């Protein structure tokens, strides 16, 4: 049985959704990741950074949200959350997952936690620059979603990309889940609403205090 260590609203949400969709037995083990709490030494043996998520599968331990999500989606095709290796849309899937982790998530962290990226007591230059870049990134994502007729990055096929996008956006109160705090990115909003068409995915989103459809 899988054991997923995570925290509600954190980066464990995406792999949690994939596990739920797979139908495989698993245990979700909550981890307090607030800065004020000292990490459990036993947990640090699993994840030296003390962050979430961490997936334990038998004697193997895996870190990193995107890697866990993609691994589980490929290992359990019955979850229907990733295209097969020979699927014509596989390249798009890989492209957007990498874009979300390397570009969107990095910029989001710069904006939200700018003090960790500069020794200057005034962090506004870092956060303001990241906010400007984040706007550009969201325009790229919105255009990418518009490419297909369906609401997802792969058209009518929900994948881990869509879940991961909304997990990261949910970390920024200025944007909100599904970009609900603005009307600048209508395709992003449609994408978020469409996640709730899958009961298994919707279950985990709601457990993580995501609001229902915003449109």
GROMACS .gro file of C-alpha atoms in nm:
model
  215
    1UNK     CA    1   0.000   0.000   0.000
    2UNK     CA    2   0.117   0.349  -0.081
    3UNK     CA    3   0.186   0.600   0.196
    4UNK     CA    4   0.166   0.965   0.096
    5UNK     CA    5   0.301   1.219   0.342
    6UNK     CA    6   0.149   1.559   0.281
    7UNK     CA    7  -0.024   1.869   0.406
    8UNK     CA    8  -0.358   2.015   0.300
    9UNK     CA    9  -0.319   2.294   0.046
   10UNK     CA   10   0.045   2.206  -0.016
   11UNK     CA   11   0.231   2.039  -0.303
   12UNK     CA   12   0.098   1.699  -0.200
   13UNK     CA   13  -0.239   1.783  -0.357
   14UNK     CA   14  -0.150   1.672  -0.711
   15UNK     CA   15  -0.017   1.325  -0.623
   16UNK     CA   16  -0.304   1.287  -0.376
   17UNK     CA   17  -0.549   1.340  -0.663
   18UNK     CA   18  -0.369   1.083  -0.878
   19UNK     CA   19  -0.371   0.826  -0.599
   20UNK     CA   20  -0.742   0.879  -0.541
   21UNK     CA   21  -0.812   0.844  -0.914
   22UNK     CA   22  -0.603   0.528  -0.941
   23UNK     CA   23  -0.829   0.336  -0.704
   24UNK     CA   24  -0.521   0.187  -0.539
   25UNK     CA   25  -0.517   0.154  -0.159
   26UNK     CA   26  -0.318   0.430   0.007
   27UNK     CA   27  -0.274   0.610   0.336
   28UNK     CA   28  -0.247   0.989   0.358
   29UNK     CA   29  -0.025   1.088   0.649
   30UNK     CA   30  -0.049   1.457   0.751
   31UNK     CA   31   0.275   1.650   0.807
   32UNK     CA   32   0.289   1.991   0.975
   33UNK     CA   33   0.511   2.200   0.746
   34UNK     CA   34   0.478   2.539   0.916
   35UNK     CA   35   0.809   2.718   0.977
   36UNK     CA   36   0.741   2.733   1.350
   37UNK     CA   37   0.731   2.355   1.390
   38UNK     CA   38   1.048   2.150   1.418
   39UNK     CA   39   1.051   1.861   1.175
   40UNK     CA   40   1.018   1.508   1.308
   41UNK     CA   41   1.363   1.340   1.283
   42UNK     CA   42   1.194   1.026   1.152
   43UNK     CA   43   1.034   1.223   0.871
   44UNK     CA   44   1.367   1.388   0.787
   45UNK     CA   45   1.504   1.040   0.723
   46UNK     CA   46   1.245   1.007   0.447
   47UNK     CA   47   1.272   1.362   0.315
   48UNK     CA   48   1.589   1.548   0.421
   49UNK     CA   49   1.432   1.883   0.329
   50UNK     CA   50   1.136   1.821   0.558
   51UNK     CA   51   0.898   1.919   0.281
   52UNK     CA   52   0.599   1.748   0.125
   53UNK     CA   53   0.505   1.536  -0.054
   54UNK     CA   54   0.690   1.214   0.013
   55UNK     CA   55   0.567   0.885  -0.129
   56UNK     CA   56   0.662   0.556   0.035
   57UNK     CA   57   0.606   0.246  -0.175
   58UNK     CA   58   0.737  -0.068  -0.017
   59UNK     CA   59   1.103  -0.005   0.057
   60UNK     CA   60   1.133   0.288  -0.185
   61UNK     CA   61   1.092   0.656  -0.099
   62UNK     CA   62   1.016   0.921  -0.362
   63UNK     CA   63   1.017   1.302  -0.335
   64UNK     CA   64   0.896   1.591  -0.554
   65UNK     CA   65   0.532   1.654  -0.638
   66UNK     CA   66   0.559   1.657  -1.018
   67UNK     CA   67   0.774   1.345  -1.029
   68UNK     CA   68   0.540   1.153  -0.798
   69UNK     CA   69   0.233   1.267  -0.991
   70UNK     CA   70   0.374   1.167  -1.330
   71UNK     CA   71   0.508   0.837  -1.199
   72UNK     CA   72   0.175   0.737  -1.046
   73UNK     CA   73  -0.024   0.849  -1.351
   74UNK     CA   74   0.196   0.639  -1.580
   75UNK     CA   75   0.202   0.339  -1.346
   76UNK     CA   76  -0.176   0.342  -1.312
   77UNK     CA   77  -0.323   0.418  -1.655
   78UNK     CA   78  -0.666   0.331  -1.516
   79UNK     CA   79  -0.657   0.673  -1.349
   80UNK     CA   80  -0.669   0.820  -1.700
   81UNK     CA   81  -0.454   1.117  -1.602
   82UNK     CA   82  -0.165   1.088  -1.848
   83UNK     CA   83  -0.131   1.002  -2.217
   84UNK     CA   84   0.049   0.679  -2.302
   85UNK     CA   85   0.412   0.691  -2.413
   86UNK     CA   86   0.312   0.652  -2.778
   87UNK     CA   87   0.017   0.893  -2.760
   88UNK     CA   88   0.047   1.186  -3.007
   89UNK     CA   89  -0.023   1.427  -2.719
   90UNK     CA   90   0.253   1.293  -2.496
   91UNK     CA   91   0.491   1.572  -2.593
   92UNK     CA   92   0.237   1.837  -2.493
   93UNK     CA   93   0.185   1.666  -2.160
   94UNK     CA   94   0.558   1.666  -2.087
   95UNK     CA   95   0.602   2.021  -2.212
   96UNK     CA   96   0.334   2.168  -1.987
   97UNK     CA   97   0.432   1.967  -1.679
   98UNK     CA   98   0.788   2.095  -1.716
   99UNK     CA   99   0.667   2.450  -1.780
  100UNK     CA  100   0.457   2.443  -1.465
  101UNK     CA  101   0.743   2.323  -1.246
  102UNK     CA  102   1.031   2.518  -1.402
  103UNK     CA  103   0.854   2.841  -1.491
  104UNK     CA  104   0.521   2.891  -1.313
  105UNK     CA  105   0.609   2.735  -0.977
  106UNK     CA  106   0.952   2.900  -0.959
  107UNK     CA  107   0.802   3.242  -1.028
  108UNK     CA  108   0.517   3.186  -0.786
  109UNK     CA  109   0.763   3.108  -0.507
  110UNK     CA  110   0.967   3.420  -0.588
  111UNK     CA  111   0.654   3.631  -0.558
  112UNK     CA  112   0.517   3.472  -0.243
  113UNK     CA  113   0.841   3.411  -0.054
  114UNK     CA  114   1.068   3.685  -0.186
  115UNK     CA  115   1.253   3.723   0.146
  116UNK     CA  116   1.412   3.384   0.089
  117UNK     CA  117   1.568   3.495  -0.238
  118UNK     CA  118   1.747   3.816  -0.136
  119UNK     CA  119   1.956   3.949   0.152
  120UNK     CA  120   1.800   4.294   0.109
  121UNK     CA  121   1.553   4.389   0.381
  122UNK     CA  122   1.332   4.545   0.114
  123UNK     CA  123   1.206   4.250  -0.090
  124UNK     CA  124   0.959   4.446  -0.302
  125UNK     CA  125   1.187   4.453  -0.607
  126UNK     CA  126   1.198   4.073  -0.613
  127UNK     CA  127   0.826   4.023  -0.554
  128UNK     CA  128   0.725   4.298  -0.801
  129UNK     CA  129   0.947   4.155  -1.074
  130UNK     CA  130   0.807   3.807  -1.012
  131UNK     CA  131   0.450   3.941  -1.022
  132UNK     CA  132   0.515   4.097  -1.364
  133UNK     CA  133   0.662   3.773  -1.493
  134UNK     CA  134   0.374   3.576  -1.344
  135UNK     CA  135   0.127   3.779  -1.548
  136UNK     CA  136   0.319   3.693  -1.866
  137UNK     CA  137   0.324   3.325  -1.771
  138UNK     CA  138  -0.051   3.320  -1.712
  139UNK     CA  139  -0.109   3.468  -2.058
  140UNK     CA  140   0.100   3.184  -2.205
  141UNK     CA  141  -0.097   2.925  -2.007
  142UNK     CA  142  -0.431   3.077  -2.104
  143UNK     CA  143  -0.330   3.072  -2.471
  144UNK     CA  144  -0.214   2.712  -2.437
  145UNK     CA  145  -0.552   2.612  -2.300
  146UNK     CA  146  -0.728   2.788  -2.586
  147UNK     CA  147  -0.544   2.572  -2.841
  148UNK     CA  148  -0.784   2.281  -2.797
  149UNK     CA  149  -1.163   2.279  -2.802
  150UNK     CA  150  -1.187   2.114  -2.461
  151UNK     CA  151  -1.118   2.285  -2.127
  152UNK     CA  152  -0.796   2.096  -2.052
  153UNK     CA  153  -0.439   2.121  -2.181
  154UNK     CA  154  -0.504   1.801  -2.376
  155UNK     CA  155  -0.848   1.903  -2.497
  156UNK     CA  156  -1.121   1.691  -2.343
  157UNK     CA  157  -0.872   1.474  -2.151
  158UNK     CA  158  -0.802   1.577  -1.793
  159UNK     CA  159  -0.442   1.510  -1.692
  160UNK     CA  160  -0.205   1.575  -1.406
  161UNK     CA  161  -0.109   1.898  -1.586
  162UNK     CA  162  -0.448   2.053  -1.513
  163UNK     CA  163  -0.438   1.945  -1.149
  164UNK     CA  164  -0.084   2.072  -1.103
  165UNK     CA  165  -0.168   2.410  -1.257
  166UNK     CA  166  -0.451   2.475  -1.016
  167UNK     CA  167  -0.256   2.344  -0.719
  168UNK     CA  168   0.013   2.608  -0.778
  169UNK     CA  169  -0.232   2.890  -0.854
  170UNK     CA  170  -0.412   2.812  -0.529
  171UNK     CA  171  -0.103   2.920  -0.336
  172UNK     CA  172  -0.141   3.285  -0.440
  173UNK     CA  173  -0.433   3.474  -0.281
  174UNK     CA  174  -0.394   3.748  -0.544
  175UNK     CA  175  -0.486   3.498  -0.816
  176UNK     CA  176  -0.685   3.232  -0.635
  177UNK     CA  177  -0.797   2.889  -0.743
  178UNK     CA  178  -0.898   2.898  -1.106
  179UNK     CA  179  -0.776   3.259  -1.126
  180UNK     CA  180  -1.101   3.342  -0.949
  181UNK     CA  181  -0.968   3.678  -0.826
  182UNK     CA  182  -0.942   3.813  -1.180
  183UNK     CA  183  -1.117   3.782  -1.517
  184UNK     CA  184  -0.799   3.820  -1.721
  185UNK     CA  185  -0.756   3.448  -1.793
  186UNK     CA  186  -1.094   3.296  -1.884
  187UNK     CA  187  -0.948   2.969  -2.010
  188UNK     CA  188  -0.767   2.913  -1.682
  189UNK     CA  189  -1.097   2.964  -1.502
  190UNK     CA  190  -1.275   2.717  -1.732
  191UNK     CA  191  -0.996   2.469  -1.672
  192UNK     CA  192  -1.042   2.491  -1.296
  193UNK     CA  193  -1.419   2.451  -1.316
  194UNK     CA  194  -1.381   2.146  -1.540
  195UNK     CA  195  -1.171   1.966  -1.277
  196UNK     CA  196  -1.491   1.913  -1.082
  197UNK     CA  197  -1.629   1.693  -1.360
  198UNK     CA  198  -1.416   1.416  -1.208
  199UNK     CA  199  -1.563   1.311  -0.873
  200UNK     CA  200  -1.238   1.155  -0.751
  201UNK     CA  201  -1.037   1.469  -0.827
  202UNK     CA  202  -1.310   1.698  -0.692
  203UNK     CA  203  -1.313   1.503  -0.365
  204UNK     CA  204  -0.946   1.580  -0.297
  205UNK     CA  205  -0.977   1.943  -0.408
  206UNK     CA  206  -1.263   2.002  -0.167
  207UNK     CA  207  -1.076   1.828   0.114
  208UNK     CA  208  -0.794   2.076   0.050
  209UNK     CA  209  -1.036   2.368   0.098
  210UNK     CA  210  -1.058   2.457  -0.270
  211UNK     CA  211  -1.389   2.623  -0.353
  212UNK     CA  212  -1.616   2.456  -0.603
  213UNK     CA  213  -1.652   2.587  -0.960
  214UNK     CA  214  -1.607   2.964  -0.970
  215UNK     CA  215  -1.796   3.049  -1.291
   0.00000   0.00000   0.00000
